[in-house]
PDB file of C-alpha atoms in Angstrom:
ATOM      1  CA  MET A  73       0.202  -0.291  -0.259  1.00 93.00           C
ATOM      2  CA  LEU A  74       1.299   2.599  -1.052  1.00 97.00           C
ATOM      3  CA  ILE A  75      -0.259   7.180   0.801  1.00 98.00           C
ATOM      4  CA  ASP A  76       0.987   9.780  -1.447  1.00 98.00           C
ATOM      5  CA  ILE A  77      -0.155  12.987   0.421  1.00 98.00           C
ATOM      6  CA  VAL A  78       0.476  16.136  -1.309  1.00 98.00           C
ATOM      7  CA  GLY A  79       0.959  19.211   0.582  1.00 97.00           C
ATOM      8  CA  ALA A  80       3.545  19.339   3.257  1.00 97.00           C
ATOM      9  CA  GLY A  81       2.381  22.030   5.983  1.00 94.00           C
ATOM     10  CA  SER A  82       1.762  21.170   9.580  1.00 94.00           C
ATOM     11  CA  LEU A  83      -1.404  18.088   9.000  1.00 96.00           C
ATOM     12  CA  GLY A  84       1.075  16.658   6.099  1.00 98.00           C
ATOM     13  CA  LEU A  85       3.957  16.714   8.076  1.00 98.00           C
ATOM     14  CA  LEU A  86       1.755  15.259  11.228  1.00 98.00           C
ATOM     15  CA  PHE A  87      -0.308  12.149   9.193  1.00 98.00           C
ATOM     16  CA  GLY A  88       2.970  11.565   6.876  1.00 98.00           C
ATOM     17  CA  GLY A  89       5.227  11.270   9.982  1.00 98.00           C
ATOM     18  CA  LYS A  90       3.191   9.161  11.763  1.00 98.00           C
ATOM     19  CA  LEU A  91       2.559   7.002   8.335  1.00 98.00           C
ATOM     20  CA  ALA A  92       6.675   6.277   8.063  1.00 98.00           C
ATOM     21  CA  ARG A  93       7.004   5.629  11.371  1.00 97.00           C
ATOM     22  CA  SER A  94       4.933   2.648  11.626  1.00 97.00           C
ATOM     23  CA  GLY A  95       5.699   1.087   8.444  1.00 97.00           C
ATOM     24  CA  SER A  96       3.668   2.353   6.424  1.00 98.00           C
ATOM     25  CA  ARG A  97       4.878   3.145   2.719  1.00 98.00           C
ATOM     26  CA  VAL A  98       4.699   7.337   1.897  1.00 98.00           C
ATOM     27  CA  ARG A  99       6.056   9.810  -0.818  1.00 98.00           C
ATOM     28  CA  ILE A 100       4.792  13.481   0.885  1.00 99.00           C
ATOM     29  CA  TRP A 101       4.582  16.380  -2.649  1.00 98.00           C
ATOM     30  CA  SER A 102       5.813  19.937  -1.628  1.00 98.00           C
ATOM     31  CA  ARG A 103       5.452  23.036  -3.071  1.00 94.00           C
ATOM     32  CA  SER A 104       8.934  24.609  -3.360  1.00 96.00           C
ATOM     33  CA  ALA A 105      11.978  22.631  -3.671  1.00 98.00           C
ATOM     34  CA  GLY A 106      13.770  23.958  -1.006  1.00 98.00           C
ATOM     35  CA  GLN A 107      11.200  22.358   2.196  1.00 98.00           C
ATOM     36  CA  ALA A 108      11.501  18.977  -0.265  1.00 98.00           C
ATOM     37  CA  ASP A 109      15.323  19.440   0.742  1.00 98.00           C
ATOM     38  CA  GLU A 110      15.344  19.999   3.693  1.00 98.00           C
ATOM     39  CA  LEU A 111      13.156  16.790   3.940  1.00 98.00           C
ATOM     40  CA  ARG A 112      15.053  14.574   2.710  1.00 98.00           C
ATOM     41  CA  HIS A 113      17.818  15.598   3.945  1.00 98.00           C
ATOM     42  CA  PHE A 114      15.737  15.779   8.140  1.00 98.00           C
ATOM     43  CA  GLY A 115      13.313  14.086   7.975  1.00 98.00           C
ATOM     44  CA  ILE A 116       9.953  14.525   9.774  1.00 98.00           C
ATOM     45  CA  HIS A 117       9.967  15.421  13.933  1.00 98.00           C
ATOM     46  CA  ILE A 118       7.346  15.821  15.858  1.00 98.00           C
ATOM     47  CA  ALA A 119       7.220  17.254  18.516  1.00 95.00           C
ATOM     48  CA  LYS A 120       4.360  18.215  22.283  1.00 88.00           C
ATOM     49  CA  ASP A 121       3.970  19.270  25.157  1.00 80.00           C
ATOM     50  CA  GLY A 122       5.165  17.271  27.420  1.00 71.00           C
ATOM     51  CA  GLU A 123       6.285  14.471  25.625  1.00 76.00           C
ATOM     52  CA  SER A 124       9.279  13.611  23.552  1.00 79.00           C
ATOM     53  CA  GLY A 125       9.585  14.070  20.981  1.00 89.00           C
ATOM     54  CA  ILE A 126       9.975  11.719  17.847  1.00 94.00           C
ATOM     55  CA  ARG A 127      10.769  11.948  13.665  1.00 96.00           C
ATOM     56  CA  ALA A 128      10.166  10.191  10.885  1.00 98.00           C
ATOM     57  CA  ASN A 129      14.011   9.856   9.087  1.00 97.00           C
ATOM     58  CA  PRO A 130      15.225   9.931   6.109  1.00 97.00           C
ATOM     59  CA  THR A 131      15.069   6.158   4.673  1.00 97.00           C
ATOM     60  CA  GLN A 132      11.937   5.523   6.157  1.00 98.00           C
ATOM     61  CA  PHE A 133       9.313   7.615   3.461  1.00 98.00           C
ATOM     62  CA  GLN A 134      10.140   9.699   0.498  1.00 98.00           C
ATOM     63  CA  SER A 135       9.963  12.821  -0.873  1.00 98.00           C
ATOM     64  CA  GLY A 136       9.652  15.922  -4.133  1.00 98.00           C
ATOM     65  CA  THR A 137       7.509  17.877  -4.999  1.00 97.00           C
ATOM     66  CA  ILE A 138       4.330  18.697  -5.806  1.00 96.00           C
ATOM     67  CA  GLY A 139       4.904  19.246 -10.134  1.00 94.00           C
ATOM     68  CA  GLN A 140       7.485  15.459  -9.111  1.00 95.00           C
ATOM     69  CA  LEU A 141       4.872  13.728  -8.830  1.00 94.00           C
ATOM     70  CA  GLY A 142       3.320  12.898 -11.866  1.00 90.00           C
ATOM     71  CA  GLN A 143       7.290  11.218 -12.939  1.00 90.00           C
ATOM     72  CA  ALA A 144       6.601   8.745  -9.832  1.00 92.00           C
ATOM     73  CA  TRP A 145       3.385   7.736 -10.861  1.00 89.00           C
ATOM     74  CA  GLU A 146       4.799   6.503 -14.194  1.00 85.00           C
ATOM     75  CA  MET A 147       6.575   4.565 -11.918  1.00 88.00           C
ATOM     76  CA  GLU A 148       4.383   2.704  -9.254  1.00 90.00           C
ATOM     77  CA  PRO A 149       0.925   5.155  -8.626  1.00 90.00           C
ATOM     78  CA  GLY A 150      -0.162   5.413  -5.149  1.00 92.00           C
ATOM     79  CA  ASN A 151      -2.894   3.425  -3.184  1.00 94.00           C
ATOM     80  CA  TYR A 152      -4.200   6.332  -1.972  1.00 96.00           C
ATOM     81  CA  VAL A 153      -3.733  10.521  -2.619  1.00 97.00           C
ATOM     82  CA  LEU A 154      -3.477  12.572   0.955  1.00 98.00           C
ATOM     83  CA  VAL A 155      -5.108  16.540  -0.930  1.00 97.00           C
ATOM     84  CA  MET A 156      -3.861  18.156   2.346  1.00 97.00           C
ATOM     85  CA  THR A 157      -3.966  21.763   0.999  1.00 94.00           C
ATOM     86  CA  LYS A 158      -5.847  25.065   1.694  1.00 88.00           C
ATOM     87  CA  GLN A 159      -9.552  24.445  -0.488  1.00 85.00           C
ATOM     88  CA  LYS A 160      -7.970  27.435  -3.393  1.00 82.00           C
ATOM     89  CA  ASP A 161      -4.836  24.112  -4.496  1.00 90.00           C
ATOM     90  CA  ALA A 162      -6.639  21.460  -4.469  1.00 93.00           C
ATOM     91  CA  GLU A 163      -8.767  21.734  -6.953  1.00 92.00           C
ATOM     92  CA  ALA A 164      -5.583  22.323  -9.315  1.00 93.00           C
ATOM     93  CA  VAL A 165      -3.934  19.788  -7.935  1.00 94.00           C
ATOM     94  CA  CYS A 166      -6.943  17.695  -9.026  1.00 94.00           C
ATOM     95  CA  ARG A 167      -6.150  18.628 -12.390  1.00 94.00           C
ATOM     96  CA  TYR A 168      -2.801  17.846 -12.198  1.00 93.00           C
ATOM     97  CA  LEU A 169      -4.070  14.369 -11.277  1.00 92.00           C
ATOM     98  CA  SER A 170      -6.726  14.022 -13.753  1.00 91.00           C
ATOM     99  CA  GLU A 171      -3.127  14.382 -16.373  1.00 90.00           C
ATOM    100  CA  PHE A 172      -1.683  11.501 -15.240  1.00 86.00           C
ATOM    101  CA  ARG A 173      -2.366   7.125 -16.676  1.00 81.00           C
ATOM    102  CA  LEU A 174      -3.410   4.786 -14.986  1.00 78.00           C
ATOM    103  CA  PRO A 175      -1.449   1.541 -15.713  1.00 75.00           C
ATOM    104  CA  GLN A 176      -4.372  -0.681 -17.646  1.00 77.00           C
ATOM    105  CA  GLY A 177      -5.749  -2.609 -15.389  1.00 76.00           C
ATOM    106  CA  ALA A 178      -5.415  -0.723 -12.474  1.00 77.00           C
ATOM    107  CA  SER A 179      -8.124   0.693  -9.788  1.00 80.00           C
ATOM    108  CA  PRO A 180      -8.903   3.827  -9.447  1.00 83.00           C
ATOM    109  CA  PRO A 181      -6.665   5.430  -6.359  1.00 88.00           C
ATOM    110  CA  VAL A 182      -8.874   6.476  -3.412  1.00 93.00           C
ATOM    111  CA  LEU A 183      -8.511   9.922  -2.864  1.00 95.00           C
ATOM    112  CA  VAL A 184      -9.547  11.559   0.627  1.00 97.00           C
ATOM    113  CA  CYS A 185      -9.805  15.569   0.530  1.00 96.00           C
ATOM    114  CA  PHE A 186      -9.360  17.439   3.975  1.00 95.00           C
ATOM    115  CA  GLN A 187     -10.331  20.973   3.235  1.00 92.00           C
ATOM    116  CA  ASN A 188     -11.784  23.162   5.010  1.00 87.00           C
ATOM    117  CA  GLY A 189     -15.805  24.635   4.072  1.00 85.00           C
ATOM    118  CA  TYR A 190     -18.323  22.641   1.715  1.00 85.00           C
ATOM    119  CA  GLY A 191     -19.450  22.319  -1.471  1.00 82.00           C
ATOM    120  CA  HIS A 192     -15.445  21.197  -2.654  1.00 88.00           C
ATOM    121  CA  MET A 193     -16.164  17.865  -2.702  1.00 92.00           C
ATOM    122  CA  ASP A 194     -18.807  18.264  -6.480  1.00 90.00           C
ATOM    123  CA  ARG A 195     -16.121  20.178  -7.805  1.00 90.00           C
ATOM    124  CA  LEU A 196     -13.250  17.333  -7.050  1.00 93.00           C
ATOM    125  CA  LYS A 197     -15.538  14.230  -8.296  1.00 93.00           C
ATOM    126  CA  ALA A 198     -16.189  16.355 -11.581  1.00 94.00           C
ATOM    127  CA  ILE A 199     -12.507  16.999 -12.304  1.00 94.00           C
ATOM    128  CA  LEU A 200     -12.293  13.253 -11.315  1.00 93.00           C
ATOM    129  CA  PRO A 201     -15.163  10.775 -11.464  1.00 92.00           C
ATOM    130  CA  GLU A 202     -14.067   7.571 -11.928  1.00 88.00           C
ATOM    131  CA  TRP A 203     -11.303   7.900  -9.051  1.00 90.00           C
ATOM    132  CA  ASP A 204     -13.261   6.635  -5.571  1.00 89.00           C
ATOM    133  CA  MET A 205     -12.946  10.306  -4.028  1.00 93.00           C
ATOM    134  CA  LEU A 206     -13.291  11.049   1.258  1.00 95.00           C
ATOM    135  CA  ALA A 207     -13.561  13.543   2.908  1.00 95.00           C
ATOM    136  CA  ALA A 208     -12.448  14.229   5.239  1.00 96.00           C
ATOM    137  CA  VAL A 209     -12.668  16.333   8.652  1.00 95.00           C
ATOM    138  CA  THR A 210     -10.134  16.450  11.778  1.00 94.00           C
ATOM    139  CA  THR A 211      -9.489  17.801  15.395  1.00 90.00           C
ATOM    140  CA  GLU A 212      -5.792  16.499  14.412  1.00 92.00           C
ATOM    141  CA  GLY A 213      -3.787  20.370  15.850  1.00 87.00           C
ATOM    142  CA  ALA A 214      -1.124  21.117  14.858  1.00 89.00           C
ATOM    143  CA  LYS A 215       1.552  23.850  13.369  1.00 88.00           C
ATOM    144  CA  ARG A 216       4.383  23.168  11.391  1.00 92.00           C
ATOM    145  CA  THR A 217       7.515  25.436  13.091  1.00 93.00           C
ATOM    146  CA  SER A 218       9.981  24.787  10.265  1.00 97.00           C
ATOM    147  CA  PHE A 219       9.995  22.313   6.722  1.00 97.00           C
ATOM    148  CA  HIS A 220      10.356  19.783   8.096  1.00 98.00           C
ATOM    149  CA  GLU A 221       9.607  19.861  11.973  1.00 97.00           C
ATOM    150  CA  VAL A 222       5.889  19.829  12.998  1.00 96.00           C
ATOM    151  CA  PHE A 223       4.310  20.617  16.981  1.00 94.00           C
ATOM    152  CA  HIS A 224       0.884  18.287  17.814  1.00 93.00           C
ATOM    153  CA  ALA A 225      -0.617  20.168  19.405  1.00 84.00           C
ATOM    154  CA  GLY A 226      -3.500  17.865  20.775  1.00 83.00           C
ATOM    155  CA  SER A 227      -4.776  14.597  19.614  1.00 89.00           C
ATOM    156  CA  GLY A 228      -8.245  13.759  18.161  1.00 90.00           C
ATOM    157  CA  ASP A 229     -10.888  12.024  16.074  1.00 94.00           C
ATOM    158  CA  THR A 230     -10.402  11.458  12.567  1.00 96.00           C
ATOM    159  CA  TRP A 231     -13.780  11.704  10.148  1.00 95.00           C
ATOM    160  CA  ILE A 232     -13.217   9.776   6.864  1.00 95.00           C
ATOM    161  CA  GLY A 233     -16.660   8.810   4.655  1.00 93.00           C
ATOM    162  CA  GLU A 234     -18.010   9.426   1.194  1.00 91.00           C
ATOM    163  CA  SER A 235     -19.794  12.712   1.151  1.00 88.00           C
ATOM    164  CA  GLY A 236     -23.140  13.399  -1.302  1.00 76.00           C
ATOM    165  CA  THR A 237     -24.492   9.825  -0.459  1.00 61.00           C
ATOM    166  CA  GLY A 238     -26.142   9.643   2.868  1.00 55.00           C
ATOM    167  CA  GLY A 239     -24.171   6.858   3.548  1.00 50.00           C
ATOM    168  CA  VAL A 240     -24.996   4.403   1.155  1.00 44.00           C
ATOM    169  CA  ALA A 241     -22.015   1.845   1.894  1.00 47.00           C
ATOM    170  CA  ARG A 242     -19.693   0.644  -1.637  1.00 52.00           C
ATOM    171  CA  GLU A 243     -18.543  -2.461  -3.312  1.00 46.00           C
ATOM    172  CA  ASP A 244     -15.196  -1.344  -2.387  1.00 53.00           C
ATOM    173  CA  SER A 245     -15.112  -0.079   0.370  1.00 72.00           C
ATOM    174  CA  SER A 246     -11.651  -2.314   2.790  1.00 80.00           C
ATOM    175  CA  ARG A 247      -9.816   0.194   0.947  1.00 83.00           C
ATOM    176  CA  TRP A 248     -11.265   2.143   2.576  1.00 86.00           C
ATOM    177  CA  LEU A 249     -11.217  -0.112   5.652  1.00 91.00           C
ATOM    178  CA  ASN A 250      -6.660  -0.334   4.689  1.00 93.00           C
ATOM    179  CA  LEU A 251      -6.400   3.143   5.268  1.00 95.00           C
ATOM    180  CA  VAL A 252      -8.148   3.377   8.170  1.00 95.00           C
ATOM    181  CA  HIS A 253      -6.335   0.394   9.662  1.00 96.00           C
ATOM    182  CA  ALA A 254      -3.333   2.439   8.703  1.00 98.00           C
ATOM    183  CA  PHE A 255      -4.320   5.399  10.472  1.00 98.00           C
ATOM    184  CA  GLU A 256      -4.558   3.439  13.457  1.00 98.00           C
ATOM    185  CA  LYS A 257      -1.537   1.814  12.864  1.00 98.00           C
ATOM    186  CA  ALA A 258       0.003   5.244  13.206  1.00 98.00           C
ATOM    187  CA  GLY A 259      -1.823   5.994  16.024  1.00 97.00           C
ATOM    188  CA  PHE A 260      -4.701   8.285  15.142  1.00 97.00           C
ATOM    189  CA  TYR A 261      -8.058   8.331  15.884  1.00 96.00           C
ATOM    190  CA  PRO A 262     -10.141   7.608  12.693  1.00 96.00           C
ATOM    191  CA  VAL A 263     -13.760   7.362  12.747  1.00 93.00           C
ATOM    192  CA  LEU A 264     -15.059   5.715   9.568  1.00 92.00           C
ATOM    193  CA  SER A 265     -18.167   7.237   8.777  1.00 90.00           C
ATOM    194  CA  ASN A 266     -21.920   7.632   7.060  1.00 89.00           C
ATOM    195  CA  GLU A 267     -22.423  10.659   8.373  1.00 91.00           C
ATOM    196  CA  ILE A 268     -19.175  13.229   6.574  1.00 94.00           C
ATOM    197  CA  ASP A 269     -22.019  15.459   5.967  1.00 93.00           C
ATOM    198  CA  ASN A 270     -22.640  16.102   8.441  1.00 93.00           C
ATOM    199  CA  MET A 271     -19.549  16.251  10.149  1.00 94.00           C
ATOM    200  CA  MET A 272     -18.475  19.059   7.763  1.00 94.00           C
ATOM    201  CA  PHE A 273     -21.481  20.429   8.755  1.00 96.00           C
ATOM    202  CA  ARG A 274     -20.455  21.317  12.035  1.00 96.00           C
ATOM    203  CA  LYS A 275     -16.988  21.998  11.313  1.00 95.00           C
ATOM    204  CA  LEU A 276     -18.007  24.347   8.417  1.00 97.00           C
ATOM    205  CA  LEU A 277     -20.045  26.513  11.788  1.00 98.00           C
ATOM    206  CA  ILE A 278     -17.156  25.791  14.289  1.00 96.00           C
ATOM    207  CA  ASN A 279     -15.020  28.294  11.612  1.00 96.00           C
ATOM    208  CA  ALA A 280     -17.683  30.599  10.387  1.00 98.00           C
ATOM    209  CA  VAL A 281     -18.362  31.750  14.121  1.00 98.00           C
ATOM    210  CA  ILE A 282     -14.186  31.207  15.309  1.00 98.00           C
ATOM    211  CA  ASN A 283     -11.977  31.947  12.118  1.00 97.00           C
ATOM    212  CA  PRO A 284     -13.463  35.845  10.356  1.00 98.00           C
ATOM    213  CA  LEU A 285     -12.605  37.663  13.780  1.00 98.00           C
ATOM    214  CA  THR A 286     -10.035  36.380  15.293  1.00 98.00           C
ATOM    215  CA  ALA A 287      -8.590  37.048  11.630  1.00 98.00           C
ATOM    216  CA  LEU A 288     -10.246  40.859  11.954  1.00 97.00           C
ATOM    217  CA  TRP A 289      -9.184  41.412  15.790  1.00 97.00           C
ATOM    218  CA  ARG A 290      -6.058  39.436  14.376  1.00 97.00           C
ATOM    219  CA  ILE A 291      -6.505  37.672  18.159  1.00 98.00           C
ATOM    220  CA  PRO A 292      -5.970  34.044  19.590  1.00 95.00           C
ATOM    221  CA  ASN A 293      -9.077  32.239  19.620  1.00 95.00           C
ATOM    222  CA  GLY A 294      -9.352  32.262  23.367  1.00 96.00           C
ATOM    223  CA  ASP A 295      -9.089  36.492  23.399  1.00 98.00           C
ATOM    224  CA  LEU A 296     -13.027  36.204  22.053  1.00 98.00           C
ATOM    225  CA  LEU A 297     -14.571  35.172  25.222  1.00 98.00           C
ATOM    226  CA  ILE A 298     -13.078  38.279  26.620  1.00 97.00           C
ATOM    227  CA  SER A 299     -15.252  39.683  25.398  1.00 95.00           C
ATOM    228  CA  PRO A 300     -19.249  40.391  26.209  1.00 97.00           C
ATOM    229  CA  ALA A 301     -19.467  42.694  22.873  1.00 97.00           C
ATOM    230  CA  ARG A 302     -16.601  40.100  20.324  1.00 98.00           C
ATOM    231  CA  ILE A 303     -19.461  37.013  21.699  1.00 98.00           C
ATOM    232  CA  LYS A 304     -22.597  39.229  21.427  1.00 98.00           C
ATOM    233  CA  LEU A 305     -21.038  39.476  17.864  1.00 98.00           C
ATOM    234  CA  MET A 306     -20.137  35.238  17.925  1.00 98.00           C
ATOM    235  CA  LYS A 307     -23.598  34.289  18.767  1.00 98.00           C
ATOM    236  CA  GLU A 308     -24.973  36.645  15.584  1.00 98.00           C
ATOM    237  CA  LEU A 309     -23.141  35.268  13.206  1.00 98.00           C
ATOM    238  CA  TYR A 310     -23.200  31.736  15.166  1.00 99.00           C
ATOM    239  CA  ASN A 311     -28.052  32.261  15.250  1.00 98.00           C
ATOM    240  CA  GLU A 312     -27.438  33.786  11.650  1.00 99.00           C
ATOM    241  CA  THR A 313     -25.889  29.919  10.215  1.00 99.00           C
ATOM    242  CA  ILE A 314     -28.266  28.115  12.352  1.00 98.00           C
ATOM    243  CA  SER A 315     -30.705  29.529   9.835  1.00 98.00           C
ATOM    244  CA  VAL A 316     -29.855  28.773   7.744  1.00 98.00           C
ATOM    245  CA  TYR A 317     -29.069  25.694   8.297  1.00 98.00           C
ATOM    246  CA  ASP A 318     -33.003  24.301   9.125  1.00 98.00           C
ATOM    247  CA  ALA A 319     -33.812  26.168   6.063  1.00 98.00           C
ATOM    248  CA  CYS A 320     -30.993  24.381   4.051  1.00 97.00           C
ATOM    249  CA  GLY A 321     -32.711  20.923   5.658  1.00 96.00           C
ATOM    250  CA  ILE A 322     -29.117  20.799   7.878  1.00 96.00           C
ATOM    251  CA  ARG A 323     -29.164  18.801  10.980  1.00 93.00           C
ATOM    252  CA  HIS A 324     -27.170  20.597  13.353  1.00 95.00           C
ATOM    253  CA  GLU A 325     -26.683  19.892  17.830  1.00 94.00           C
ATOM    254  CA  ASP A 326     -28.141  21.727  19.645  1.00 94.00           C
ATOM    255  CA  ASP A 327     -25.784  22.110  21.827  1.00 96.00           C
ATOM    256  CA  MET A 328     -23.638  23.702  18.888  1.00 97.00           C
ATOM    257  CA  TRP A 329     -22.826  27.004  21.011  1.00 98.00           C
ATOM    258  CA  ASP A 330     -21.313  25.944  24.091  1.00 97.00           C
ATOM    259  CA  GLN A 331     -19.611  23.174  22.261  1.00 96.00           C
ATOM    260  CA  ILE A 332     -17.945  26.522  20.088  1.00 97.00           C
ATOM    261  CA  LEU A 333     -16.705  27.704  23.464  1.00 97.00           C
ATOM    262  CA  ASN A 334     -15.767  25.877  24.560  1.00 94.00           C
ATOM    263  CA  VAL A 335     -13.096  25.063  20.909  1.00 92.00           C
ATOM    264  CA  CYS A 336     -12.158  28.791  21.735  1.00 94.00           C
ATOM    265  CA  ARG A 337     -11.233  27.152  25.275  1.00 94.00           C
ATOM    266  CA  ALA A 338      -9.541  23.965  24.507  1.00 87.00           C
ATOM    267  CA  THR A 339      -7.577  26.061  21.677  1.00 86.00           C
ATOM    268  CA  SER A 340      -7.353  29.271  23.713  1.00 89.00           C
ATOM    269  CA  GLY A 341      -3.506  30.193  22.919  1.00 86.00           C
ATOM    270  CA  ASN A 342      -4.101  28.976  19.288  1.00 86.00           C
ATOM    271  CA  THR A 343      -3.966  31.236  16.329  1.00 89.00           C
ATOM    272  CA  SER A 344      -6.329  30.675  13.512  1.00 92.00           C
ATOM    273  CA  SER A 345      -5.757  29.718  10.473  1.00 90.00           C
ATOM    274  CA  MET A 346      -7.313  32.488   9.292  1.00 94.00           C
ATOM    275  CA  LEU A 347      -5.454  34.676  10.618  1.00 95.00           C
ATOM    276  CA  LYS A 348      -2.132  32.606   9.693  1.00 91.00           C
ATOM    277  CA  ASP A 349      -3.203  33.596   6.449  1.00 91.00           C
ATOM    278  CA  VAL A 350      -4.276  37.203   6.893  1.00 94.00           C
ATOM    279  CA  LEU A 351      -0.537  38.162   8.755  1.00 93.00           C
ATOM    280  CA  ALA A 352       0.923  36.016   6.032  1.00 89.00           C
ATOM    281  CA  GLY A 353      -0.742  37.674   4.069  1.00 90.00           C
ATOM    282  CA  SER A 354      -2.009  34.757   1.407  1.00 88.00           C
ATOM    283  CA  PRO A 355      -5.252  33.906   0.339  1.00 89.00           C
ATOM    284  CA  THR A 356      -7.308  33.073   2.949  1.00 92.00           C
ATOM    285  CA  GLU A 357     -10.885  30.199   3.172  1.00 92.00           C
ATOM    286  CA  ILE A 358     -13.195  33.064   3.957  1.00 95.00           C
ATOM    287  CA  GLY A 359     -14.982  32.148   0.682  1.00 94.00           C
ATOM    288  CA  TRP A 360     -15.665  28.270   1.034  1.00 93.00           C
ATOM    289  CA  ILE A 361     -16.835  28.424   4.543  1.00 96.00           C
ATOM    290  CA  ASN A 362     -18.181  31.739   5.257  1.00 97.00           C
ATOM    291  CA  GLY A 363     -18.657  32.436   1.013  1.00 96.00           C
ATOM    292  CA  SER A 364     -19.847  29.351   1.608  1.00 95.00           C
ATOM    293  CA  ILE A 365     -23.001  29.773   3.953  1.00 98.00           C
ATOM    294  CA  ALA A 366     -24.057  33.176   2.562  1.00 98.00           C
ATOM    295  CA  ALA A 367     -24.371  30.968  -1.032  1.00 96.00           C
ATOM    296  CA  MET A 368     -26.635  27.995   0.862  1.00 97.00           C
ATOM    297  CA  ALA A 369     -28.339  30.807   1.765  1.00 98.00           C
ATOM    298  CA  GLN A 370     -29.293  32.560  -1.181  1.00 97.00           C
ATOM    299  CA  LYS A 371     -30.367  29.400  -3.001  1.00 97.00           C
ATOM    300  CA  ALA A 372     -32.890  28.490   0.116  1.00 98.00           C
ATOM    301  CA  GLY A 373     -34.045  32.146  -0.107  1.00 98.00           C
ATOM    302  CA  VAL A 374     -33.406  33.288   3.626  1.00 98.00           C
ATOM    303  CA  GLN A 375     -30.713  36.494   3.426  1.00 97.00           C
ATOM    304  CA  ALA A 376     -27.871  35.480   5.479  1.00 98.00           C
ATOM    305  CA  PRO A 377     -25.700  39.783   6.159  1.00 98.00           C
ATOM    306  CA  ALA A 378     -23.523  39.060   9.287  1.00 98.00           C
ATOM    307  CA  ASN A 379     -21.949  35.431   6.944  1.00 98.00           C
ATOM    308  CA  GLU A 380     -22.205  37.910   3.895  1.00 98.00           C
ATOM    309  CA  LEU A 381     -20.570  40.738   5.328  1.00 98.00           C
ATOM    310  CA  MET A 382     -17.568  38.369   7.493  1.00 98.00           C
ATOM    311  CA  THR A 383     -16.370  37.998   3.844  1.00 98.00           C
ATOM    312  CA  ARG A 384     -15.673  40.875   2.182  1.00 97.00           C
ATOM    313  CA  LEU A 385     -14.456  42.405   5.375  1.00 97.00           C
ATOM    314  CA  ILE A 386     -11.637  39.257   4.911  1.00 96.00           C
ATOM    315  CA  GLU A 387     -11.498  40.156   1.457  1.00 94.00           C
ATOM    316  CA  GLY A 388     -10.532  43.596   2.018  1.00 93.00           C
ATOM    317  CA  ILE A 389      -8.511  43.149   3.782  1.00 90.00           C
ATOM    318  CA  ILE A 390      -6.168  41.537   1.592  1.00 66.00           C
ATOM    319  CA  ALA A 391      -7.123  43.457  -1.295  1.00 50.00           C
ATOM    320  CA  GLU A 392      -6.060  46.452   0.844  1.00 49.00           C
ATOM    321  CA  GLU A 393      -2.150  44.922   1.952  1.00 45.00           C
ATOM    322  CA  GLU A 394      -1.539  43.866  -1.723  1.00 42.00           C
TER     323      GLU A 394
END
């Protein structure tokens, strides 16, 4: 079993390093040649509070740039491709993969997509219609500290499932179980879920309330809770998004507000991914988070002014700083 990991950010290094250490055959593909060189030279170091770090030696995995993936596939295609890039890069990765010719009689690989937001799975399936495609939602906490080092901020669960099927099992789901077993062997906590869409909507709600506000105010997650004014705006975003979900017939747990507050407390010192992007002057995923909620509202014939405003404000930050 050969696992290709596309994207060597926080999650790519965490999953790649632990899978490689556990004996899985892993290839890690980064955007830059500099990072690929560091990985080949230093391996991957995974640090964790209160514990000695672990290291995947360079001999335990292969690495290269994403542009070299095609050449590697001519020699040996992967069985699984974990796409761990941002939303904005996932479609380009899939278009690139669509150019590859599989050996005659070979089964299409399983593509596992770790992107935030919602709506991307349909777009990716349209690009790779013959591939098995799974969505993944993880609560693993990780922060890349260098090209070859990642801090494992906290263990979590990783849900994997087929989006848009209502949980209907496929005859070849044994291939999915093989990946689940590889994750378990590596020390992760995978769940093969029949409700992956609900898990994606749950994470979308959490991200829509936390991420844009931390990016606008440039504060860590926990600082959202130190001001009644901030909590009030969080609640407005929450209530509006719940109303959109209700209009779209999307199920949600009754205690989601409490769950969001708990996420802020549990990740109090963390910098949200959207704030990281803003500070780096990089494009954010606002269009796939609050923007996707606004689009859902429009389709359902309801209003989502708070989500629309968050989208415009975050987009305006990047435009101003470019």
